[in-house]
CSV table of C-alpha atoms (C1' of nucleotides) in Angstrom, one decimal:
chain,number,residue,atom,x,y,z
W,31,MET,CA,-62.5,57.0,3.5
W,32,PRO,CA,-64.1,53.7,4.8
W,33,SER,CA,-67.2,54.0,6.9
W,34,VAL,CA,-66.9,50.6,8.8
W,35,THR,CA,-64.1,49.1,10.7
W,36,ARG,CA,-63.1,45.8,9.1
W,37,ARG,CA,-60.9,43.0,10.4
W,38,PRO,CA,-57.6,43.1,8.6
W,39,ALA,CA,-56.9,40.4,6.0
W,40,GLY,CA,-53.5,39.8,7.5
W,41,GLY,CA,-54.9,39.2,11.0
W,42,ARG,CA,-57.5,36.8,9.7
W,43,ASP,CA,-55.0,34.9,7.6
W,44,ARG,CA,-52.8,34.5,10.6
W,45,ARG,CA,-55.7,33.4,12.8
W,46,ASP,CA,-56.8,30.8,10.2
W,47,ALA,CA,-53.2,29.6,9.8
W,48,ILE,CA,-53.0,28.9,13.5
W,49,ALA,CA,-56.3,27.0,13.5
W,50,GLY,CA,-55.0,25.0,10.5
W,51,ARG,CA,-51.8,24.2,12.3
W,52,VAL,CA,-53.7,22.9,15.3
W,53,ARG,CA,-55.8,20.8,13.0
W,54,ASP,CA,-52.8,19.4,11.2
W,55,ALA,CA,-51.0,18.8,14.6
W,56,VAL,CA,-54.0,16.8,16.0
W,57,GLU,CA,-54.2,14.8,12.8
W,58,ARG,CA,-50.5,13.9,13.0
W,59,LEU,CA,-50.8,12.9,16.6
W,60,LEU,CA,-53.8,10.8,16.0
W,61,VAL,CA,-52.2,9.1,12.9
W,62,ALA,CA,-49.3,8.3,15.2
W,63,GLY,CA,-51.6,6.3,17.4
W,64,GLU,CA,-52.2,8.8,20.2
W,65,SER,CA,-55.6,8.5,22.0
W,66,PHE,CA,-57.4,11.8,21.8
W,67,THR,CA,-58.6,11.3,25.4
W,68,ALA,CA,-55.1,10.9,26.7
W,69,LEU,CA,-53.6,13.7,24.6
W,70,PRO,CA,-53.0,16.8,26.7
W,71,VAL,CA,-53.7,20.3,25.2
W,72,GLY,CA,-50.0,21.2,25.9
W,73,ARG,CA,-48.9,18.4,23.6
W,74,ILE,CA,-51.2,19.6,20.8
W,75,ALA,CA,-49.9,23.1,21.3
W,76,ASP,CA,-46.3,22.0,21.1
W,77,GLU,CA,-47.0,19.9,18.0
W,78,ALA,CA,-48.7,22.9,16.4
W,79,GLY,CA,-45.9,25.3,17.4
W,80,ILE,CA,-48.1,27.6,19.3
W,81,GLY,CA,-48.5,28.6,22.9
W,82,ARG,CA,-50.8,26.6,25.1
W,83,SER,CA,-52.8,29.7,26.0
W,84,THR,CA,-53.2,30.5,22.4
W,85,PHE,CA,-54.9,27.2,21.9
W,86,TYR,CA,-57.6,28.4,24.3
W,87,GLY,CA,-57.9,31.6,22.3
W,88,HIS,CA,-59.1,29.5,19.4
W,89,PHE,CA,-60.9,26.6,21.0
W,90,PRO,CA,-62.7,26.6,24.3
W,91,ASP,CA,-61.5,23.1,25.0
W,92,LYS,CA,-60.3,20.0,23.4
W,93,VAL,CA,-63.8,18.6,22.8
W,94,ALA,CA,-64.8,21.8,20.8
W,95,LEU,CA,-61.6,21.2,18.7
W,96,LEU,CA,-62.7,17.7,18.0
W,97,ILE,CA,-66.2,18.7,17.0
W,98,ALA,CA,-64.8,21.4,14.7
W,99,LEU,CA,-62.3,18.9,13.2
W,100,THR,CA,-64.9,16.3,12.5
W,101,GLU,CA,-67.8,18.4,11.2
W,102,SER,CA,-66.2,18.9,7.8
W,103,ALA,CA,-64.5,15.5,7.7
W,104,THR,CA,-67.8,13.7,8.3
W,105,ALA,CA,-70.1,16.0,6.5
W,106,THR,CA,-69.9,14.0,3.3
W,107,LEU,CA,-69.0,10.6,4.8
W,108,PHE,CA,-72.5,9.3,4.4
W,109,ASP,CA,-73.4,11.2,1.2
W,110,ARG,CA,-72.8,8.6,-1.3
W,111,ALA,CA,-74.4,5.8,0.7
W,112,ALA,CA,-77.4,8.1,1.5
W,113,ARG,CA,-77.8,8.9,-2.2
W,114,TRP,CA,-77.8,5.2,-3.0
W,115,VAL,CA,-80.5,4.7,-0.4
W,116,ASP,CA,-82.6,7.7,-1.3
W,117,GLU,CA,-82.5,7.2,-5.1
W,118,ASP,CA,-83.3,3.5,-4.8
W,119,GLY,CA,-79.9,2.3,-6.0
W,120,THR,CA,-79.4,-1.2,-7.3
W,121,ARG,CA,-77.6,-4.2,-6.0
W,122,ASP,CA,-75.0,-3.8,-8.7
W,123,GLU,CA,-74.2,-0.4,-7.5
W,124,LEU,CA,-74.0,-1.4,-3.8
W,125,ASP,CA,-70.5,-2.9,-3.8
W,126,ALA,CA,-69.0,0.3,-5.1
W,127,VAL,CA,-71.0,2.4,-2.6
W,128,VAL,CA,-69.9,0.4,0.4
W,129,LEU,CA,-66.3,0.3,-0.9
W,130,HIS,CA,-66.4,4.1,-1.2
W,131,HIS,CA,-67.7,4.4,2.3
W,132,VAL,CA,-64.9,2.1,3.6
W,133,THR,CA,-62.3,4.1,1.7
W,134,GLU,CA,-63.7,7.4,3.0
W,135,TYR,CA,-63.8,6.1,6.5
W,136,ARG,CA,-60.3,4.9,6.2
W,137,ALA,CA,-59.1,8.2,5.0
W,138,HIS,CA,-60.5,9.8,8.1
W,139,ALA,CA,-59.9,6.9,10.4
W,140,PRO,CA,-57.8,8.6,13.1
W,141,LEU,CA,-60.4,11.4,13.5
W,142,LEU,CA,-63.4,9.1,13.4
W,143,ARG,CA,-61.7,6.8,16.0
W,144,ALA,CA,-61.4,9.9,18.2
W,145,VAL,CA,-65.0,10.8,17.7
W,146,VAL,CA,-66.3,7.4,18.6
W,147,GLU,CA,-63.9,7.3,21.6
W,148,VAL,CA,-64.9,10.7,22.9
W,149,ALA,CA,-68.6,10.1,22.2
W,150,GLY,CA,-68.4,7.5,25.0
W,151,TYR,CA,-68.1,10.2,27.6
W,152,GLU,CA,-68.9,13.5,26.1
W,153,PRO,CA,-72.7,14.2,25.5
W,154,ASP,CA,-72.0,16.9,22.9
W,155,VAL,CA,-69.9,14.6,20.7
W,156,ASP,CA,-72.2,11.6,21.4
W,157,GLY,CA,-75.2,13.7,20.2
W,158,PHE,CA,-73.4,14.9,17.2
W,159,TRP,CA,-72.4,11.4,16.1
W,160,GLN,CA,-75.7,9.8,16.9
W,161,GLU,CA,-77.5,12.4,14.9
W,162,ARG,CA,-75.4,11.4,11.9
W,163,ILE,CA,-76.2,7.7,12.2
W,164,VAL,CA,-79.8,8.1,13.2
W,165,GLU,CA,-80.4,10.2,10.1
W,166,PHE,CA,-78.8,7.6,7.9
W,167,ALA,CA,-80.9,4.9,9.6
W,168,ALA,CA,-84.1,6.8,8.9
W,169,SER,CA,-83.3,7.0,5.2
W,170,ILE,CA,-82.6,3.2,5.2
W,171,ARG,CA,-85.9,2.6,6.9
W,172,ARG,CA,-87.8,4.6,4.3
W,173,ARG,CA,-85.9,2.7,1.5
W,174,ILE,CA,-86.9,-0.7,2.9
W,175,GLU,CA,-90.5,0.5,3.3
W,176,ARG,CA,-90.6,1.6,-0.4
W,177,ASP,CA,-89.1,-1.7,-1.5
W,178,GLN,CA,-91.7,-3.6,0.5
W,179,ALA,CA,-94.5,-1.5,-0.9
W,180,ALA,CA,-93.3,-2.3,-4.3
W,181,GLY,CA,-93.1,-6.0,-3.5
W,182,ALA,CA,-89.4,-6.1,-4.0
W,183,ALA,CA,-88.4,-6.6,-0.3
W,184,HIS,CA,-89.4,-9.5,1.9
W,185,ARG,CA,-92.2,-8.6,4.3
W,186,SER,CA,-90.5,-10.6,7.1
W,187,ILE,CA,-88.2,-7.6,7.5
W,188,ASP,CA,-89.3,-5.0,10.1
W,189,ALA,CA,-88.0,-1.9,8.5
W,190,GLY,CA,-87.3,0.2,11.7
W,191,PRO,CA,-85.1,-2.1,13.7
W,192,ALA,CA,-83.5,-3.6,10.6
W,193,ALA,CA,-82.5,-0.1,9.5
W,194,GLU,CA,-81.0,0.8,12.9
W,195,TRP,CA,-79.1,-2.5,12.8
W,196,ILE,CA,-77.8,-1.9,9.3
W,197,ALA,CA,-76.8,1.7,10.1
W,198,TRP,CA,-75.1,1.1,13.4
W,199,GLY,CA,-73.7,-2.2,12.2
W,200,THR,CA,-72.1,-0.7,9.2
W,201,GLU,CA,-70.6,2.1,11.3
W,202,ARG,CA,-69.1,-0.3,13.8
W,203,ALA,CA,-68.1,-3.1,11.4
W,204,VAL,CA,-66.3,-0.6,9.1
W,205,SER,CA,-64.6,1.1,12.0
W,206,MET,CA,-63.4,-2.3,13.3
W,207,HIS,CA,-62.3,-3.4,9.8
W,208,VAL,CA,-60.4,-0.2,9.2
W,209,ALA,CA,-58.7,-0.5,12.5
W,210,THR,CA,-57.6,-4.1,12.2
W,211,ARG,CA,-57.2,-4.9,8.5
W,212,PRO,CA,-55.0,-3.5,5.7
W,213,PRO,CA,-56.5,-1.5,2.7
W,214,ALA,CA,-55.9,-4.5,0.4
W,215,GLU,CA,-58.8,-6.2,2.1
W,216,ASP,CA,-61.2,-3.4,1.7
W,217,ALA,CA,-62.8,-4.5,-1.6
W,218,ALA,CA,-63.5,-8.0,-0.4
W,219,PHE,CA,-64.9,-6.7,2.9
W,220,ALA,CA,-67.1,-4.2,1.1
W,221,ARG,CA,-68.5,-6.9,-1.2
W,222,GLY,CA,-69.3,-9.0,1.8
W,223,VAL,CA,-71.0,-6.2,3.7
W,224,ALA,CA,-72.9,-5.2,0.6
W,225,GLY,CA,-74.2,-8.7,0.2
W,226,ALA,CA,-75.3,-8.9,3.8
W,227,THR,CA,-76.8,-5.4,3.7
W,228,TRP,CA,-78.8,-6.3,0.6
W,229,ALA,CA,-80.1,-9.4,2.3
W,230,ALA,CA,-80.9,-7.6,5.6
W,231,MET,CA,-83.0,-5.2,3.6
W,232,GLY,CA,-85.0,-8.2,2.5
W,233,ARG,CA,-83.6,-8.2,-1.0
W,234,LEU,CA,-81.9,-11.6,-1.4
W,235,PRO,CA,-81.6,-12.4,-5.1
W,236,GLU,CA,-83.7,-15.1,-6.6
W,237,SER,CA,-82.2,-18.5,-6.2
E,159,MET,CA,-52.0,-29.4,65.3
E,160,PRO,CA,-52.1,-27.8,61.8
E,161,SER,CA,-49.0,-28.2,59.6
E,162,VAL,CA,-49.6,-25.2,57.3
E,163,THR,CA,-50.2,-21.6,58.0
E,164,ARG,CA,-53.5,-20.4,56.4
E,165,ARG,CA,-54.9,-17.0,55.9
E,166,PRO,CA,-57.8,-16.5,58.2
E,167,ALA,CA,-61.2,-16.7,56.8
E,168,GLY,CA,-62.1,-13.5,58.6
E,169,GLY,CA,-59.3,-11.6,56.9
E,170,ARG,CA,-60.3,-12.9,53.5
E,171,ASP,CA,-63.9,-12.2,54.1
E,172,ARG,CA,-63.1,-8.7,55.0
E,173,ARG,CA,-60.9,-8.3,51.9
E,174,ASP,CA,-63.6,-9.7,49.6
E,175,ALA,CA,-66.2,-7.5,51.3
E,176,ILE,CA,-64.1,-4.4,50.4
E,177,ALA,CA,-63.7,-5.5,46.8
E,178,GLY,CA,-67.5,-6.1,46.7
E,179,ARG,CA,-68.2,-2.7,48.1
E,180,VAL,CA,-66.0,-1.1,45.4
E,181,ARG,CA,-67.9,-3.1,42.8
E,182,ASP,CA,-71.2,-2.0,44.1
E,183,ALA,CA,-70.1,1.6,44.4
E,184,VAL,CA,-69.0,1.7,40.8
E,185,GLU,CA,-72.2,0.1,39.7
E,186,ARG,CA,-74.3,2.7,41.6
E,187,LEU,CA,-72.2,5.6,40.1
E,188,LEU,CA,-72.5,4.2,36.6
E,189,VAL,CA,-76.2,3.6,37.0
E,190,ALA,CA,-76.5,7.2,38.1
E,191,GLY,CA,-75.1,8.2,34.7
E,192,GLU,CA,-71.5,8.9,35.6
E,193,SER,CA,-69.0,8.4,32.9
E,194,PHE,CA,-66.3,5.9,33.9
E,195,THR,CA,-63.6,8.0,32.2
E,196,ALA,CA,-64.5,11.1,34.2
E,197,LEU,CA,-65.0,9.3,37.5
E,198,PRO,CA,-62.0,9.9,39.8
E,199,VAL,CA,-60.8,7.1,42.0
E,200,GLY,CA,-61.4,9.3,45.1
E,201,ARG,CA,-65.0,9.4,44.2
E,202,ILE,CA,-65.3,5.7,43.9
E,203,ALA,CA,-63.5,5.3,47.2
E,204,ASP,CA,-65.9,7.7,48.9
E,205,GLU,CA,-68.9,5.9,47.5
E,206,ALA,CA,-67.5,2.6,48.7
E,207,GLY,CA,-66.7,4.0,52.1
E,208,ILE,CA,-63.0,3.1,51.9
E,209,GLY,CA,-59.8,5.1,51.8
E,210,ARG,CA,-58.4,6.1,48.4
E,211,SER,CA,-55.1,4.4,49.1
E,212,THR,CA,-57.0,1.2,50.1
E,213,PHE,CA,-58.5,1.2,46.6
E,214,TYR,CA,-54.9,0.9,45.3
E,215,GLY,CA,-54.3,-2.0,47.6
E,216,HIS,CA,-57.0,-3.9,45.8
E,217,PHE,CA,-56.7,-2.7,42.2
E,218,PRO,CA,-53.7,-1.4,40.5
E,219,ASP,CA,-55.8,1.3,38.8
E,220,LYS,CA,-59.2,2.1,37.5
E,221,VAL,CA,-58.9,0.2,34.3
E,222,ALA,CA,-58.0,-3.0,36.1
E,223,LEU,CA,-61.1,-2.5,38.2
E,224,LEU,CA,-63.2,-2.2,35.1
E,225,ILE,CA,-61.8,-5.3,33.6
E,226,ALA,CA,-62.4,-7.3,36.8
E,227,LEU,CA,-65.9,-5.9,37.0
E,228,THR,CA,-66.8,-6.8,33.4
E,229,GLU,CA,-65.2,-10.2,33.1
E,230,SER,CA,-67.9,-12.0,35.0
E,231,ALA,CA,-70.7,-9.7,33.8
E,232,THR,CA,-69.8,-10.5,30.2
E,233,ALA,CA,-68.7,-14.0,30.6
E,234,THR,CA,-72.2,-15.3,29.8
E,235,LEU,CA,-73.5,-12.5,27.7
E,236,PHE,CA,-73.0,-14.2,24.4
E,237,ASP,CA,-73.6,-17.8,25.7
E,238,ARG,CA,-77.2,-18.2,24.6
E,239,ALA,CA,-76.6,-16.5,21.2
E,240,ALA,CA,-73.5,-18.6,20.7
E,241,ARG,CA,-75.3,-21.8,21.6
E,242,TRP,CA,-78.0,-20.9,19.1
E,243,VAL,CA,-75.3,-20.4,16.4
E,244,ASP,CA,-73.3,-23.5,17.3
E,245,GLU,CA,-76.3,-25.8,17.6
E,246,ASP,CA,-77.8,-24.6,14.3
E,247,GLY,CA,-80.8,-23.1,16.0
E,248,THR,CA,-83.9,-22.3,14.0
E,249,ARG,CA,-85.6,-19.1,12.9
E,250,ASP,CA,-88.4,-19.8,15.4
E,251,GLU,CA,-85.9,-19.7,18.2
E,252,LEU,CA,-84.1,-16.6,17.1
E,253,ASP,CA,-86.5,-14.0,18.4
E,254,ALA,CA,-86.2,-15.3,21.9
E,255,VAL,CA,-82.4,-15.6,21.6
E,256,VAL,CA,-82.0,-11.9,20.5
E,257,LEU,CA,-84.5,-10.8,23.1
E,258,HIS,CA,-82.5,-12.6,25.8
E,259,HIS,CA,-79.4,-10.9,24.6
E,260,VAL,CA,-81.0,-7.5,24.7
E,261,THR,CA,-82.3,-8.2,28.2
E,262,GLU,CA,-79.0,-9.4,29.4
E,263,TYR,CA,-77.3,-6.4,27.8
E,264,ARG,CA,-79.7,-4.0,29.4
E,265,ALA,CA,-79.1,-5.7,32.8
E,266,HIS,CA,-75.4,-4.9,32.5
E,267,ALA,CA,-75.9,-1.7,30.5
E,268,PRO,CA,-73.9,0.8,32.7
E,269,LEU,CA,-71.0,-1.6,32.9
E,270,LEU,CA,-71.0,-2.4,29.2
E,271,ARG,CA,-71.3,1.3,28.4
E,272,ALA,CA,-68.1,1.8,30.4
E,273,VAL,CA,-66.3,-1.0,28.6
E,274,VAL,CA,-67.1,0.3,25.2
E,275,GLU,CA,-66.2,3.8,26.4
E,276,VAL,CA,-62.8,2.8,27.8
E,277,ALA,CA,-62.1,0.4,25.0
E,278,GLY,CA,-61.7,3.5,22.8
E,279,TYR,CA,-58.5,4.6,24.5
E,280,GLU,CA,-57.3,1.6,26.6
E,281,PRO,CA,-55.6,-1.2,24.6
E,282,ASP,CA,-56.2,-3.8,27.4
E,283,VAL,CA,-59.9,-3.1,27.5
E,284,ASP,CA,-60.1,-2.8,23.8
E,285,GLY,CA,-58.4,-6.2,23.3
E,286,PHE,CA,-60.6,-7.8,25.9
E,287,TRP,CA,-63.8,-6.6,24.3
E,288,GLN,CA,-62.7,-7.3,20.7
E,289,GLU,CA,-61.8,-10.8,21.7
E,290,ARG,CA,-65.4,-11.4,22.8
E,291,ILE,CA,-66.9,-10.1,19.6
E,292,VAL,CA,-64.4,-11.6,17.3
E,293,GLU,CA,-65.0,-15.0,18.8
E,294,PHE,CA,-68.7,-14.7,18.4
E,295,ALA,CA,-68.2,-13.6,14.8
E,296,ALA,CA,-66.1,-16.7,14.1
E,297,SER,CA,-68.9,-18.9,15.3
E,298,ILE,CA,-71.4,-17.0,13.1
E,299,ARG,CA,-69.1,-17.5,10.1
E,300,ARG,CA,-68.9,-21.2,10.7
E,301,ARG,CA,-72.7,-21.4,11.0
E,302,ILE,CA,-73.2,-19.5,7.7
E,303,GLU,CA,-70.8,-21.8,6.0
E,304,ARG,CA,-72.6,-24.9,7.4
E,305,ASP,CA,-75.9,-23.5,6.2
E,306,GLN,CA,-74.4,-22.8,2.7
E,307,ALA,CA,-72.9,-26.3,2.5
E,308,ALA,CA,-76.3,-27.7,3.3
E,309,GLY,CA,-77.9,-25.5,0.6
E,310,ALA,CA,-80.0,-23.7,3.2
E,311,ALA,CA,-78.2,-20.3,3.0
E,312,HIS,CA,-77.9,-18.2,-0.1
E,313,ARG,CA,-74.6,-18.4,-1.8
E,314,SER,CA,-74.5,-14.7,-2.5
E,315,ILE,CA,-73.5,-14.2,1.2
E,316,ASP,CA,-69.8,-14.0,1.9
E,317,ALA,CA,-69.6,-15.7,5.3
E,318,GLY,CA,-66.6,-13.9,6.7
E,319,PRO,CA,-67.5,-10.2,6.3
E,320,ALA,CA,-71.2,-10.9,6.8
E,321,ALA,CA,-70.4,-12.6,10.2
E,322,GLU,CA,-68.3,-9.6,11.3
E,323,TRP,CA,-71.0,-7.3,10.3
E,324,ILE,CA,-73.6,-9.2,12.2
E,325,ALA,CA,-71.5,-9.6,15.3
E,326,TRP,CA,-70.4,-6.0,15.5
E,327,GLY,CA,-73.7,-4.7,14.2
E,328,THR,CA,-75.6,-6.5,16.9
E,329,GLU,CA,-73.3,-5.3,19.6
E,330,ARG,CA,-73.6,-1.7,18.5
E,331,ALA,CA,-77.3,-1.7,17.6
E,332,VAL,CA,-78.2,-3.3,20.9
E,333,SER,CA,-76.0,-0.9,22.9
E,334,MET,CA,-77.7,2.1,21.1
E,335,HIS,CA,-81.1,0.6,21.5
E,336,VAL,CA,-80.6,0.0,25.3
E,337,ALA,CA,-79.1,3.5,25.8
E,338,THR,CA,-82.0,5.3,24.0
E,339,ARG,CA,-85.2,3.3,24.2
E,340,PRO,CA,-87.3,1.9,27.1
E,341,PRO,CA,-87.5,-1.8,28.0
E,342,ALA,CA,-91.1,-1.9,26.7
E,343,GLU,CA,-89.6,-1.7,23.2
E,344,ASP,CA,-87.1,-4.5,23.6
E,345,ALA,CA,-89.3,-7.3,22.2
E,346,ALA,CA,-90.2,-5.5,19.0
E,347,PHE,CA,-86.6,-4.4,18.5
E,348,ALA,CA,-85.4,-8.0,19.1
E,349,ARG,CA,-87.9,-9.4,16.6
E,350,GLY,CA,-86.7,-6.8,14.0
E,351,VAL,CA,-83.0,-7.6,14.6
E,352,ALA,CA,-83.7,-11.3,14.5
E,353,GLY,CA,-85.4,-10.9,11.1
E,354,ALA,CA,-82.6,-8.9,9.7
E,355,THR,CA,-80.0,-11.2,11.1
E,356,TRP,CA,-81.6,-14.3,9.6
E,357,ALA,CA,-81.8,-12.5,6.3
E,358,ALA,CA,-78.1,-11.4,6.5
E,359,MET,CA,-77.2,-15.0,7.1
E,360,GLY,CA,-78.7,-15.7,3.7
E,361,ARG,CA,-81.8,-17.3,5.2
E,362,LEU,CA,-84.8,-15.3,4.0
E,363,PRO,CA,-87.9,-17.4,4.2
E,364,GLU,CA,-89.5,-18.6,1.0
E,365,SER,CA,-91.9,-16.1,-0.4
R,73,DA,C1',-46.9,57.8,16.8
R,74,DG,C1',-50.9,55.8,19.0
R,75,DG,C1',-54.3,52.4,19.5
R,76,DG,C1',-56.1,47.8,19.1
R,77,DT,C1',-55.6,42.9,18.6
R,78,DG,C1',-53.2,38.6,18.9
R,79,DT,C1',-49.5,35.6,20.7
R,80,DC,C1',-46.2,33.8,23.9
R,81,DG,C1',-44.4,32.4,28.3
R,82,DG,C1',-45.2,32.1,32.9
R,83,DA,C1',-47.7,32.0,37.2
R,84,DC,C1',-51.6,30.5,39.7
R,85,DA,C1',-55.4,27.6,41.6
R,86,DA,C1',-57.7,23.4,41.5
R,87,DG,C1',-58.1,18.7,40.7
R,88,DA,C1',-56.5,14.0,39.8
R,89,DT,C1',-53.1,10.2,40.0
R,90,DG,C1',-49.8,7.1,42.3
R,91,DT,C1',-46.8,6.5,46.1
R,92,DC,C1',-45.3,6.5,50.7
R,93,DG,C1',-45.2,6.8,55.9
R,94,DC,C1',-47.5,6.5,60.1
R,95,DA,C1',-51.0,5.4,63.4
R,96,DT,C1',-54.7,2.5,64.3
R,97,DG,C1',-57.7,-1.5,64.1
R,98,DA,C1',-58.4,-6.3,63.2
R,99,DT,C1',-57.1,-11.0,63.2
R,100,DC,C1',-54.3,-14.9,64.2
R,101,DT,C1',-51.0,-17.7,66.9
R,102,DC,C1',-49.0,-19.2,71.1
T,284,DG,C1',-54.0,-12.2,77.3
T,285,DA,C1',-49.9,-10.7,74.9
T,286,DG,C1',-47.4,-10.2,70.9
T,287,DA,C1',-46.9,-10.4,65.9
T,288,DT,C1',-48.7,-9.6,61.5
T,289,DC,C1',-51.5,-7.7,58.1
T,290,DA,C1',-54.9,-4.4,56.4
T,291,DT,C1',-56.8,0.1,56.4
T,292,DG,C1',-57.4,5.1,56.6
T,293,DC,C1',-55.5,9.6,56.6
T,294,DG,C1',-52.4,12.8,55.2
T,295,DA,C1',-48.4,14.5,52.7
T,296,DC,C1',-45.8,14.6,48.6
T,297,DA,C1',-44.5,15.0,43.7
T,298,DT,C1',-46.2,15.2,39.2
T,299,DC,C1',-49.2,16.3,35.6
T,300,DT,C1',-53.2,18.5,33.4
T,301,DT,C1',-56.7,22.0,32.9
T,302,DG,C1',-58.4,26.7,32.6
T,303,DT,C1',-57.5,31.3,33.6
T,304,DC,C1',-55.0,35.5,33.9
T,305,DC,C1',-51.2,38.8,33.4
T,306,DG,C1',-47.4,41.3,31.3
T,307,DA,C1',-44.4,41.9,27.5
T,308,DC,C1',-44.0,41.9,22.8
T,309,DA,C1',-45.2,41.8,17.8
T,310,DC,C1',-48.0,43.1,14.2
T,311,DC,C1',-51.3,45.9,11.7
T,312,DC,C1',-54.1,49.9,10.7
T,313,DT,C1',-55.2,54.8,11.0
DNA sequence: AGGGTGTCGGACAAGATGTCGCATGATCTC
DNA sequence: GAGATCATGCGACATCTTGTCCGACACCCT
């Protein structure tokens, strides 16, 4: 005789299945080139095979959906790069790190395109995205400062602005590259960015 | 006795005055923090003191208005920086060049924010903006290559990707800086970015 | 069987877009 | 000044989207 009332497993499974269908539907539509901004909720509901009012039972609005979609997708996006930064990774490792970032970015490109798009006019999304990049920039700054303290990085580099420039620059350049170039060019692009990043951190190799 | 029929100056003046009022109205609304995307045409018309249908007599739609607004505003945005690049400007000149760019960007910040925002979902605006940055990146690439040919820039820098990274990075970092920091910080930011840019071009000073 | 929850389809109100028609005002030409 | 032409403003209209609500139905649990 149970002493608490519990949600039924069947009901939860069904509810999760619907949220999953909405997610998959949005992904398909974004992959097909739809702009998130111009995408009506009714279209998403149709694509997911649910009622439009059911959508509102799961998500308060389209923006909340986007935030939910991207939280997990971007949770690990910067992990490898941040680890390289935090653990004082080497120049030899950097090509692979940037390539991994480009590859991950490309894998989530439709969603990330939507995030950047919606961040332009939605403060919640903007704040969420900025938080991600600003956090990464802070770790780059600390890395540059450590390198300078150890005499490994050139003292002409001002760690704060340089770190912001690197973090935002990488985000933007990768996003543009992924949007306009084929995957076959990823490795060369990543090598080039890695070289410029290393230099911008004040770490040009000895001539 | 005139042999051609000409539109009267008064009528043209009146027509230009209306277009100007629309421009000023949009600028005021953007400065006030309105998102261009969320701004209805009716609101712009009210702010400009014209009828909504008159708006459509002057601009086919809101996006066309934005493009018209930003074409002149951004026509010269990159001029000074491009000149520095094309005329093989020096490190000593770069601080002032970047600061000028930041200052110009800040002066047009509401409009440029709108461009980047709308570029996310409007192919015309996207193309227009990309063209600007890609052109700038190409000139940076040529500059890096000239420097490398002259033995002044480090050969570890791959000019193509580095140039893209610099161009897009600068656009994005400046836009973020202007949106989140006060003008008093512009000079320090510009110096920092100039240092990182010079380094990313493979031009770290001798230790 | 009864109760509770979730879903679907439809209706509603509000807002925005783009177009059109009509009345009025402004300007130009003779 | 009179008449013609063009531009403007207002309002109506059709369409679409958003967010909300309602009733009917399905499903699950006790």
